[in-house]
Structures are given as structure tokens and as C-alpha cells.
Tab-separated table of C-alpha atoms in Angstrom:
chain	number	residue	atom	x	y	z
A	1	SER	CA	-11.899	6.436	11.252
A	2	ILE	CA	-13.827	3.653	12.992
A	3	ILE	CA	-16.190	6.142	14.629
A	4	PHE	CA	-16.758	8.296	11.533
A	5	ALA	CA	-16.661	5.516	8.924
A	6	GLY	CA	-20.323	6.191	8.154
A	7	GLN	CA	-19.443	9.710	7.048
A	8	ILE	CA	-16.104	8.964	5.357
A	9	ILE	CA	-17.007	5.903	3.260
A	10	PRO	CA	-19.736	7.608	1.152
A	11	LEU	CA	-17.256	10.362	0.272
A	12	TYR	CA	-14.781	7.768	-0.955
A	13	ASN	CA	-17.480	5.812	-2.803
A	14	PRO	CA	-19.790	8.296	-4.544
A	15	LYS	CA	-22.989	6.960	-6.071
A	16	PRO	CA	-22.599	6.169	-9.791
A	17	PRO	CA	-25.426	7.588	-11.931
A	18	SER	CA	-26.381	4.114	-13.187
A	19	VAL	CA	-26.897	2.576	-9.688
A	20	ASN	CA	-30.244	2.940	-7.886
A	21	LEU	CA	-30.316	4.387	-4.371
A	22	GLN	CA	-31.389	1.199	-2.560
A	23	ASP	CA	-28.592	-0.914	-4.020
A	24	TYR	CA	-26.095	1.854	-3.321
A	25	THR	CA	-27.214	2.156	0.324
A	26	THR	CA	-26.941	-1.603	0.867
A	27	HIS	CA	-23.489	-1.586	-0.727
A	28	ILE	CA	-22.277	1.328	1.418
A	29	ASP	CA	-23.619	-0.189	4.661
A	30	LEU	CA	-21.667	-3.377	3.974
A	31	ILE	CA	-18.472	-1.415	3.213
A	32	ILE	CA	-18.855	0.589	6.443
A	33	SER	CA	-19.249	-2.572	8.520
A	34	LEU	CA	-16.266	-4.265	6.880
A	35	ALA	CA	-14.145	-1.117	7.113
A	36	ARG	CA	-14.683	-0.825	10.866
A	37	ILE	CA	-13.419	-4.386	11.313
A	38	MET	CA	-10.486	-3.937	8.953
A	39	LEU	CA	-9.409	-0.683	10.622
A	40	LEU	CA	-8.528	-2.715	13.717
A	41	GLN	CA	-5.410	-3.762	11.822
A	42	ALA	CA	-4.306	-0.115	11.754
A	43	ILE	CA	-4.145	-0.122	15.557
A	44	ILE	CA	-2.231	-3.404	15.581
A	45	LEU	CA	0.162	-2.522	12.767
A	46	GLY	CA	0.743	0.920	14.270
A	47	GLY	CA	2.682	-0.737	17.081
A	48	GLY	CA	4.102	-3.245	14.636
A	49	VAL	CA	5.752	-0.496	12.605
A	50	ILE	CA	7.760	0.552	15.658
A	51	VAL	CA	8.840	-3.054	16.242
A	52	THR	CA	9.844	-3.422	12.585
A	53	SER	CA	11.768	-0.149	12.652
A	54	VAL	CA	13.765	-1.228	15.702
A	55	LEU	CA	14.652	-4.571	14.113
A	56	ASN	CA	15.601	-2.935	10.797
A	57	ALA	CA	17.803	-0.452	12.635
A	58	ARG	CA	19.605	-3.440	14.174
A	59	GLN	CA	20.063	-4.960	10.676
A	60	ASN	CA	17.500	-7.667	11.444
A	61	PHE	CA	15.349	-8.102	8.335
A	62	LEU	CA	14.397	-11.772	8.718
A	63	LEU	CA	11.601	-11.453	11.285
A	64	PRO	CA	9.918	-8.487	9.526
A	65	ALA	CA	10.043	-10.478	6.286
A	66	VAL	CA	8.522	-13.523	8.001
A	67	GLY	CA	5.918	-11.188	9.505
A	68	ASN	CA	4.891	-10.050	6.026
A	69	VAL	CA	4.479	-13.679	4.999
A	70	LEU	CA	2.347	-14.439	8.071
A	71	TYR	CA	0.211	-11.396	7.293
A	72	ASN	CA	-0.676	-13.017	3.979
A	73	VAL	CA	-1.190	-16.360	5.718
A	74	GLY	CA	-3.800	-14.701	7.940
A	75	ILE	CA	-5.565	-13.320	4.870
A	76	ILE	CA	-5.568	-16.778	3.254
A	77	ILE	CA	-7.035	-18.308	6.425
A	78	GLY	CA	-9.786	-15.694	6.297
A	79	LEU	CA	-10.603	-16.690	2.708
A	80	LEU	CA	-10.995	-20.393	3.524
A	81	PRO	CA	-14.518	-20.258	5.081
A	82	GLY	CA	-15.949	-18.644	1.947
A	83	VAL	CA	-14.204	-21.169	-0.284
A	84	PHE	CA	-15.411	-24.049	1.883
A	85	LEU	CA	-19.045	-22.860	1.858
A	86	ALA	CA	-18.939	-22.500	-1.927
A	87	PHE	CA	-17.368	-25.951	-2.258
A	88	ILE	CA	-20.159	-27.683	-0.305
A	89	GLY	CA	-22.837	-25.786	-2.231
A	90	HIS	CA	-23.782	-23.247	0.474
A	91	ARG	CA	-22.169	-20.152	-0.979
A	92	ASN	CA	-22.685	-17.042	1.157
A	93	ASP	CA	-20.920	-13.958	-0.133
A	94	ILE	CA	-21.657	-11.865	2.982
A	95	THR	CA	-20.201	-14.491	5.325
A	96	ALA	CA	-17.208	-14.886	3.010
A	97	ALA	CA	-16.610	-11.120	3.018
A	98	TYR	CA	-16.714	-10.891	6.833
A	99	ALA	CA	-14.435	-13.923	7.215
A	100	ALA	CA	-11.935	-12.443	4.753
A	101	THR	CA	-11.989	-9.136	6.647
A	102	TRP	CA	-11.314	-10.839	9.974
A	103	GLY	CA	-8.517	-12.693	8.179
A	104	VAL	CA	-6.834	-9.341	7.562
A	105	VAL	CA	-6.983	-8.592	11.300
A	106	LEU	CA	-5.591	-12.053	12.076
A	107	GLY	CA	-2.768	-11.445	9.621
A	108	ALA	CA	-1.879	-8.185	11.381
A	109	VAL	CA	-1.756	-9.962	14.757
A	110	LEU	CA	0.503	-12.687	13.358
A	111	GLN	CA	2.775	-10.155	11.665
A	112	VAL	CA	3.410	-8.261	14.908
A	113	ALA	CA	3.529	-11.298	17.201
A	114	ILE	CA	6.324	-13.039	15.274
A	115	GLN	CA	8.558	-9.974	15.621
A	116	ILE	CA	8.239	-9.444	19.372
A	117	PRO	CA	10.811	-12.157	20.304
A	118	GLY	CA	13.271	-10.313	18.060
A	119	LEU	CA	13.052	-7.265	20.340
A	120	ARG	CA	14.191	-9.334	23.303
A	121	LYS	CA	17.019	-10.780	21.247
A	122	VAL	CA	18.412	-7.324	20.444
A	123	GLY	CA	18.055	-6.258	24.074
A	124	MET	CA	14.981	-4.053	23.750
A	125	HIS	CA	12.455	-4.074	26.605
A	126	TYR	CA	9.224	-2.088	26.645
A	127	THR	CA	8.644	0.316	29.519
A	128	PHE	CA	5.331	2.156	29.697
A	129	SER	CA	5.972	5.911	29.714
A	130	PHE	CA	4.254	9.242	28.979
A	131	ASP	CA	7.462	11.228	28.657
A	132	TRP	CA	6.400	13.434	25.752
A	133	ARG	CA	9.274	15.829	26.485
A	134	HIS	CA	11.927	13.293	25.594
A	135	PRO	CA	14.170	14.800	22.856
A	136	GLY	CA	13.711	11.751	20.653
A	137	VAL	CA	9.918	11.966	20.889
A	138	ILE	CA	9.990	15.679	20.034
A	139	GLN	CA	12.267	15.087	17.049
A	140	VAL	CA	10.094	12.261	15.729
A	141	GLY	CA	6.988	14.411	16.207
A	142	ARG	CA	8.463	17.248	14.160
A	143	MET	CA	9.479	14.925	11.340
A	144	MET	CA	6.230	12.975	11.487
A	145	VAL	CA	3.914	15.800	10.422
A	146	PRO	CA	5.424	16.190	6.911
A	147	ARG	CA	5.595	12.388	6.634
A	148	ILE	CA	1.870	12.117	7.365
A	149	ILE	CA	1.131	14.725	4.713
A	150	ASN	CA	3.329	12.863	2.233
A	151	ALA	CA	1.543	9.561	2.903
A	152	ALA	CA	-1.866	11.244	2.764
A	153	MET	CA	-1.117	12.631	-0.692
A	154	LEU	CA	-0.769	9.096	-2.061
A	155	TYR	CA	-4.148	7.958	-0.760
A	156	PHE	CA	-5.819	11.232	-1.691
A	157	SER	CA	-4.453	10.783	-5.194
A	158	ILE	CA	-6.037	7.308	-5.401
A	159	PHE	CA	-9.282	8.782	-4.050
A	160	VAL	CA	-9.313	11.434	-6.781
A	161	ASP	CA	-8.635	8.775	-9.425
A	162	ARG	CA	-11.587	6.752	-8.188
A	163	PHE	CA	-13.809	9.831	-8.056
A	164	LEU	CA	-12.958	10.797	-11.633
A	165	ILE	CA	-13.551	7.273	-12.910
A	166	VAL	CA	-16.938	6.965	-11.203
A	167	LEU	CA	-18.226	10.377	-12.245
A	168	LEU	CA	-16.798	10.713	-15.732
A	169	VAL	CA	-16.459	7.281	-17.312
A	170	ALA	CA	-18.672	4.947	-15.267
A	171	ASN	CA	-21.293	4.758	-18.001
A	172	ALA	CA	-18.736	4.026	-20.731
A	173	LEU	CA	-16.697	1.390	-18.893
A	174	SER	CA	-18.730	-0.565	-16.387
A	175	GLY	CA	-16.586	-1.989	-13.595
A	176	PHE	CA	-13.574	0.121	-14.484
A	177	VAL	CA	-13.012	1.125	-10.858
A	178	THR	CA	-12.458	-2.541	-9.983
A	179	GLN	CA	-10.160	-3.034	-12.962
A	180	TYR	CA	-8.196	0.078	-11.982
A	181	TYR	CA	-7.552	-1.345	-8.504
A	182	GLN	CA	-6.718	-4.771	-9.881
A	183	ALA	CA	-4.096	-3.209	-12.152
A	184	LEU	CA	-2.725	-1.276	-9.180
A	185	GLN	CA	-2.459	-4.443	-7.095
A	186	ILE	CA	-0.544	-6.209	-9.883
A	187	LEU	CA	1.859	-3.270	-10.086
A	188	LEU	CA	2.498	-3.411	-6.330
A	189	LEU	CA	4.241	-6.784	-6.652
A	190	PRO	CA	7.298	-5.571	-8.626
A	191	LEU	CA	7.151	-2.202	-6.869
A	192	GLY	CA	7.246	-3.902	-3.472
A	193	ILE	CA	10.109	-6.194	-4.460
A	194	PHE	CA	12.316	-3.792	-6.414
A	195	GLY	CA	11.436	-0.494	-4.771
A	196	MET	CA	10.150	-0.829	-1.232
A	197	ALA	CA	12.070	-3.935	-0.135
A	198	ILE	CA	15.470	-2.741	-1.396
A	199	SER	CA	14.930	0.770	-0.042
A	200	THR	CA	13.811	-0.517	3.352
A	201	ALA	CA	16.927	-2.675	3.602
A	202	ALA	CA	19.163	0.250	2.571
A	203	PHE	CA	17.632	2.819	4.949
A	204	PRO	CA	19.493	1.831	8.166
A	205	THR	CA	22.800	2.021	6.282
A	206	LEU	CA	21.862	5.443	4.884
A	207	ALA	CA	20.998	6.731	8.347
A	208	GLU	CA	24.200	5.294	9.823
A	209	ASN	CA	26.365	7.046	7.229
A	210	VAL	CA	24.588	10.347	7.815
A	211	ALA	CA	25.088	10.001	11.576
A	212	LYS	CA	28.821	9.378	11.036
A	213	GLY	CA	29.155	12.175	8.486
A	214	ARG	CA	30.212	9.844	5.664
A	215	PHE	CA	28.389	11.681	2.890
A	216	ASP	CA	30.612	10.351	0.101
A	217	ARG	CA	29.654	6.835	1.143
A	218	LEU	CA	26.014	7.962	1.359
A	219	ARG	CA	26.046	9.181	-2.254
A	220	SER	CA	27.706	5.959	-3.360
A	221	ILE	CA	25.045	3.796	-1.669
A	222	ILE	CA	22.218	5.851	-3.186
A	223	GLN	CA	23.730	5.526	-6.673
A	224	GLU	CA	24.319	1.779	-6.286
A	225	THR	CA	20.794	1.231	-4.976
A	226	LEU	CA	19.279	3.297	-7.781
A	227	ARG	CA	21.180	1.310	-10.392
A	228	SER	CA	19.949	-1.951	-8.859
A	229	ILE	CA	16.358	-0.718	-8.770
A	230	LEU	CA	16.449	0.482	-12.387
A	231	PHE	CA	18.172	-2.717	-13.539
A	232	MET	CA	15.240	-4.751	-12.235
A	233	SER	CA	12.287	-2.378	-12.631
A	234	ILE	CA	12.787	-1.377	-16.284
A	235	PRO	CA	12.585	-4.986	-17.610
A	236	SER	CA	9.602	-5.554	-15.306
A	237	SER	CA	7.922	-2.482	-16.740
A	238	ILE	CA	8.473	-3.729	-20.294
A	239	GLY	CA	7.163	-7.158	-19.312
A	240	LEU	CA	3.970	-5.742	-17.789
A	241	ILE	CA	3.304	-3.735	-20.951
A	242	ALA	CA	4.116	-6.506	-23.436
A	243	LEU	CA	2.596	-9.400	-21.461
A	244	GLY	CA	-0.076	-7.519	-19.537
A	245	LEU	CA	-3.043	-9.388	-20.996
A	246	PRO	CA	-1.795	-12.963	-20.382
A	247	ILE	CA	-0.622	-11.963	-16.889
A	248	VAL	CA	-4.057	-10.574	-16.030
A	249	GLN	CA	-5.767	-13.620	-17.569
A	250	VAL	CA	-3.702	-16.064	-15.510
A	251	LEU	CA	-4.274	-14.148	-12.265
A	252	LEU	CA	-7.855	-12.968	-12.615
A	253	GLU	CA	-9.792	-14.496	-15.505
A	254	HIS	CA	-12.332	-16.835	-13.945
A	255	GLY	CA	-16.035	-16.758	-13.127
A	256	GLU	CA	-17.659	-13.547	-14.338
A	257	TYR	CA	-14.288	-11.979	-15.041
A	258	ASN	CA	-14.023	-12.524	-18.796
A	259	LEU	CA	-11.648	-11.631	-21.616
A	260	GLN	CA	-13.138	-8.165	-21.989
A	261	SER	CA	-12.583	-7.435	-18.297
A	262	ALA	CA	-8.983	-8.641	-18.598
A	263	ALA	CA	-8.447	-6.430	-21.657
A	264	PHE	CA	-9.805	-3.369	-19.822
A	265	THR	CA	-7.481	-4.110	-16.870
A	266	THR	CA	-4.420	-4.081	-19.116
A	267	PHE	CA	-4.997	-0.408	-20.031
A	268	PRO	CA	-4.384	1.049	-16.529
A	269	LEU	CA	-1.746	-1.654	-15.934
A	270	ALA	CA	0.238	-0.404	-18.945
A	271	GLY	CA	-0.029	3.158	-17.677
A	272	PHE	CA	1.170	2.143	-14.213
A	273	ALA	CA	3.987	0.080	-15.749
A	274	ILE	CA	5.363	3.115	-17.591
A	275	GLY	CA	5.911	4.779	-14.229
A	276	LEU	CA	7.248	1.693	-12.414
A	277	ALA	CA	10.923	2.686	-12.625
A	278	GLY	CA	10.143	6.176	-11.355
A	279	LEU	CA	7.915	4.939	-8.531
A	280	ALA	CA	10.541	2.431	-7.435
A	281	SER	CA	13.311	5.060	-7.558
A	282	VAL	CA	11.282	7.469	-5.445
A	283	GLU	CA	11.352	4.939	-2.594
A	284	ILE	CA	15.126	5.145	-2.126
A	285	LEU	CA	15.304	8.894	-2.801
A	286	THR	CA	12.612	9.593	-0.214
A	287	ARG	CA	14.415	7.484	2.379
A	288	ALA	CA	17.647	9.314	1.591
A	289	PHE	CA	15.960	12.580	2.579
A	290	TYR	CA	14.588	10.976	5.742
A	291	ALA	CA	18.081	9.754	6.607
A	292	LEU	CA	19.230	13.365	6.245
A	293	ARG	CA	16.355	14.332	8.593
A	294	ASP	CA	14.731	16.317	5.828
A	295	SER	CA	11.059	15.332	5.737
A	296	VAL	CA	9.878	18.580	4.111
A	297	THR	CA	11.396	18.179	0.626
A	298	PRO	CA	9.542	14.890	-0.103
A	299	VAL	CA	6.287	16.600	0.863
A	300	ILE	CA	6.901	19.519	-1.505
A	301	VAL	CA	7.698	17.104	-4.334
A	302	SER	CA	4.648	14.987	-3.499
A	303	VAL	CA	2.292	17.988	-3.542
A	304	LEU	CA	3.694	19.231	-6.860
A	305	GLN	CA	3.417	15.718	-8.295
A	306	PHE	CA	-0.212	15.516	-7.142
A	307	ILE	CA	-1.122	18.851	-8.760
A	308	PHE	CA	0.593	17.831	-12.005
A	309	LYS	CA	-1.128	14.435	-11.989
A	310	ILE	CA	-4.613	15.866	-11.450
A	311	ALA	CA	-4.094	18.391	-14.229
A	312	LEU	CA	-3.006	15.638	-16.614
A	313	SER	CA	-5.901	13.406	-15.508
A	314	LEU	CA	-8.454	16.093	-16.319
A	315	ILE	CA	-6.840	16.664	-19.724
A	316	LEU	CA	-6.292	13.031	-20.723
A	317	ILE	CA	-9.428	11.427	-19.299
A	318	ASN	CA	-11.403	12.516	-22.359
């Protein structure tokens, strides 16, 4: 992705009809440069995922949680230079953007570094090896391919959403791509708390019960987790729909982001909120299949969901 960013980024950011070519080229060149820096975090977090998985398997959730906090601390540190320059009257948006991007990389380093002592505590020591024939490596490799497809469907779905917005409604709703992503980011807060966090904590227990053949206990845990997720996500969904505008205003309304922008953001936010309970429930159901070593079924469901979503998007976008 770092090498071919120049070819990938324009595909993900097609030129809107209302933007002239020079401005578009300048915009794309900046995105490519920032993307190449930000993609360094993928290399860092790639190893960090393994560390987190080991700690979670040992029922250690504290250090991964602290790591997530430090990731955000790194991002905040990256934002400070831009804020400082603006405060002293020397605002430089390009410098601020590069500093914020390097802040993301710093956050990734902090997130992984804080977890490494936890590996030693649970008795894990890294030994460099190229033993690709190890049964565990082969098993992970077989299960990883459907998992990659499943993850890719999510990002491809977001890409298609962006493409449809830019090509079909860019002239009618200026800036709607930004408002779409802002609504998505707001949704990720309750989804991360009620869906991803609970499901991540439950996964080691699910896998343990599968390994011991305690399928009655497995079903019980899935049902209890689902009830907990629905108990918290449904009120959150109602709150995002009913209080969407004031929430967006408090979080985002400043500078050039006015009341009209906030109102436009509440439309996709309400749509996302309707699906919050379902999205949160999918997290535990997907992990239940992974615990059963079935990584194919989630992919089939994900592909069917994607086809259904695109069909509805084309129908409803008008």
C-alpha cells in the first residue's frame, strides 16, 4: 500500500465534477503523502495484534485497554503542534496535518510498547523462526484467508458509499462525504463500547468452552452477551436518533462547521443508529463462529450483506 499509494488513493477519492483538476491534484498529492506515513502504523499494529491476542487469551485485558488509551494520547500529541501554531498566530494547515499523521504513528508505537512487558509476565518469550510448517501456523493461515475477505468487505463497502456520494449527490450536498464520515465516527463510540469491547472480552471464554466441548455453556454465554449488548445498544440507538443534532453540535460545531453542516450530519447518523444494535450483535456472533473455527460462514454472510446493501443504496439514494 505504501508503494502503490499513488495508484490506490485516486481510486478511493474520485474527482468530483465541481472541483477543478489543479485543486484535485494538489489534494490527492497531499493525501498520498500523508497515507504513506500513516500506513507505518499498519506495520506496527500488525505485530501489536498478536501481542494483544496473546494477552486476551490469558485473560489479561488491562494492558490492551491501556494501549488503546495511549494510542489516543499519541494522536493528541500529534495535534498539539497545529494547535500551538494557530494559537500564536502562525497557523499552518499542512504542518498541522503532517504532525497529526505522525501522531498516529506515535500512538501505534505507544500502544504496542505498553503491552510488551505483559508478555514477559505471562511467560511468553519471542524466538525468531521461519517454521511455516508448524501446525498452528498452517491452521491460522487457512482461517486467515476468509477473515481477510470478511474485513475487506467492510472497507470496500465504505469505499462504495463514498464513491456513490461523490458521483451522485456531490452537487446537491456539498461536503456530504465529510459529514458521512463524521457520523460514522460518532457511531463507532457506542459500537466500540457495547459491541467490540464486550465481544473481545468474551472471545477467550468462547474459545475455551469450544476446546473443552462445553457447547451448552457456549450457547449460554452467547445468549447472555447478546442480551447485554442489546440492553445497552438499543437505548444508545434511540438516543443518537432523538438527540443527534445536539450531540453533533457539541462535538463538531465550530469554525466553518455551522448549523447546516450539523443538520446534514444527523441524517447519516440516524441511519447508522438504526443499525447499531445489529452491528453490535454481529461482533459477538462473528467471534462465536471463529471460536468454532468456522471462518467461512461470516464471509458468506458478509458478502450477501454487501450485495443487499449496494442494491438498497442504488434504490434509496434517489
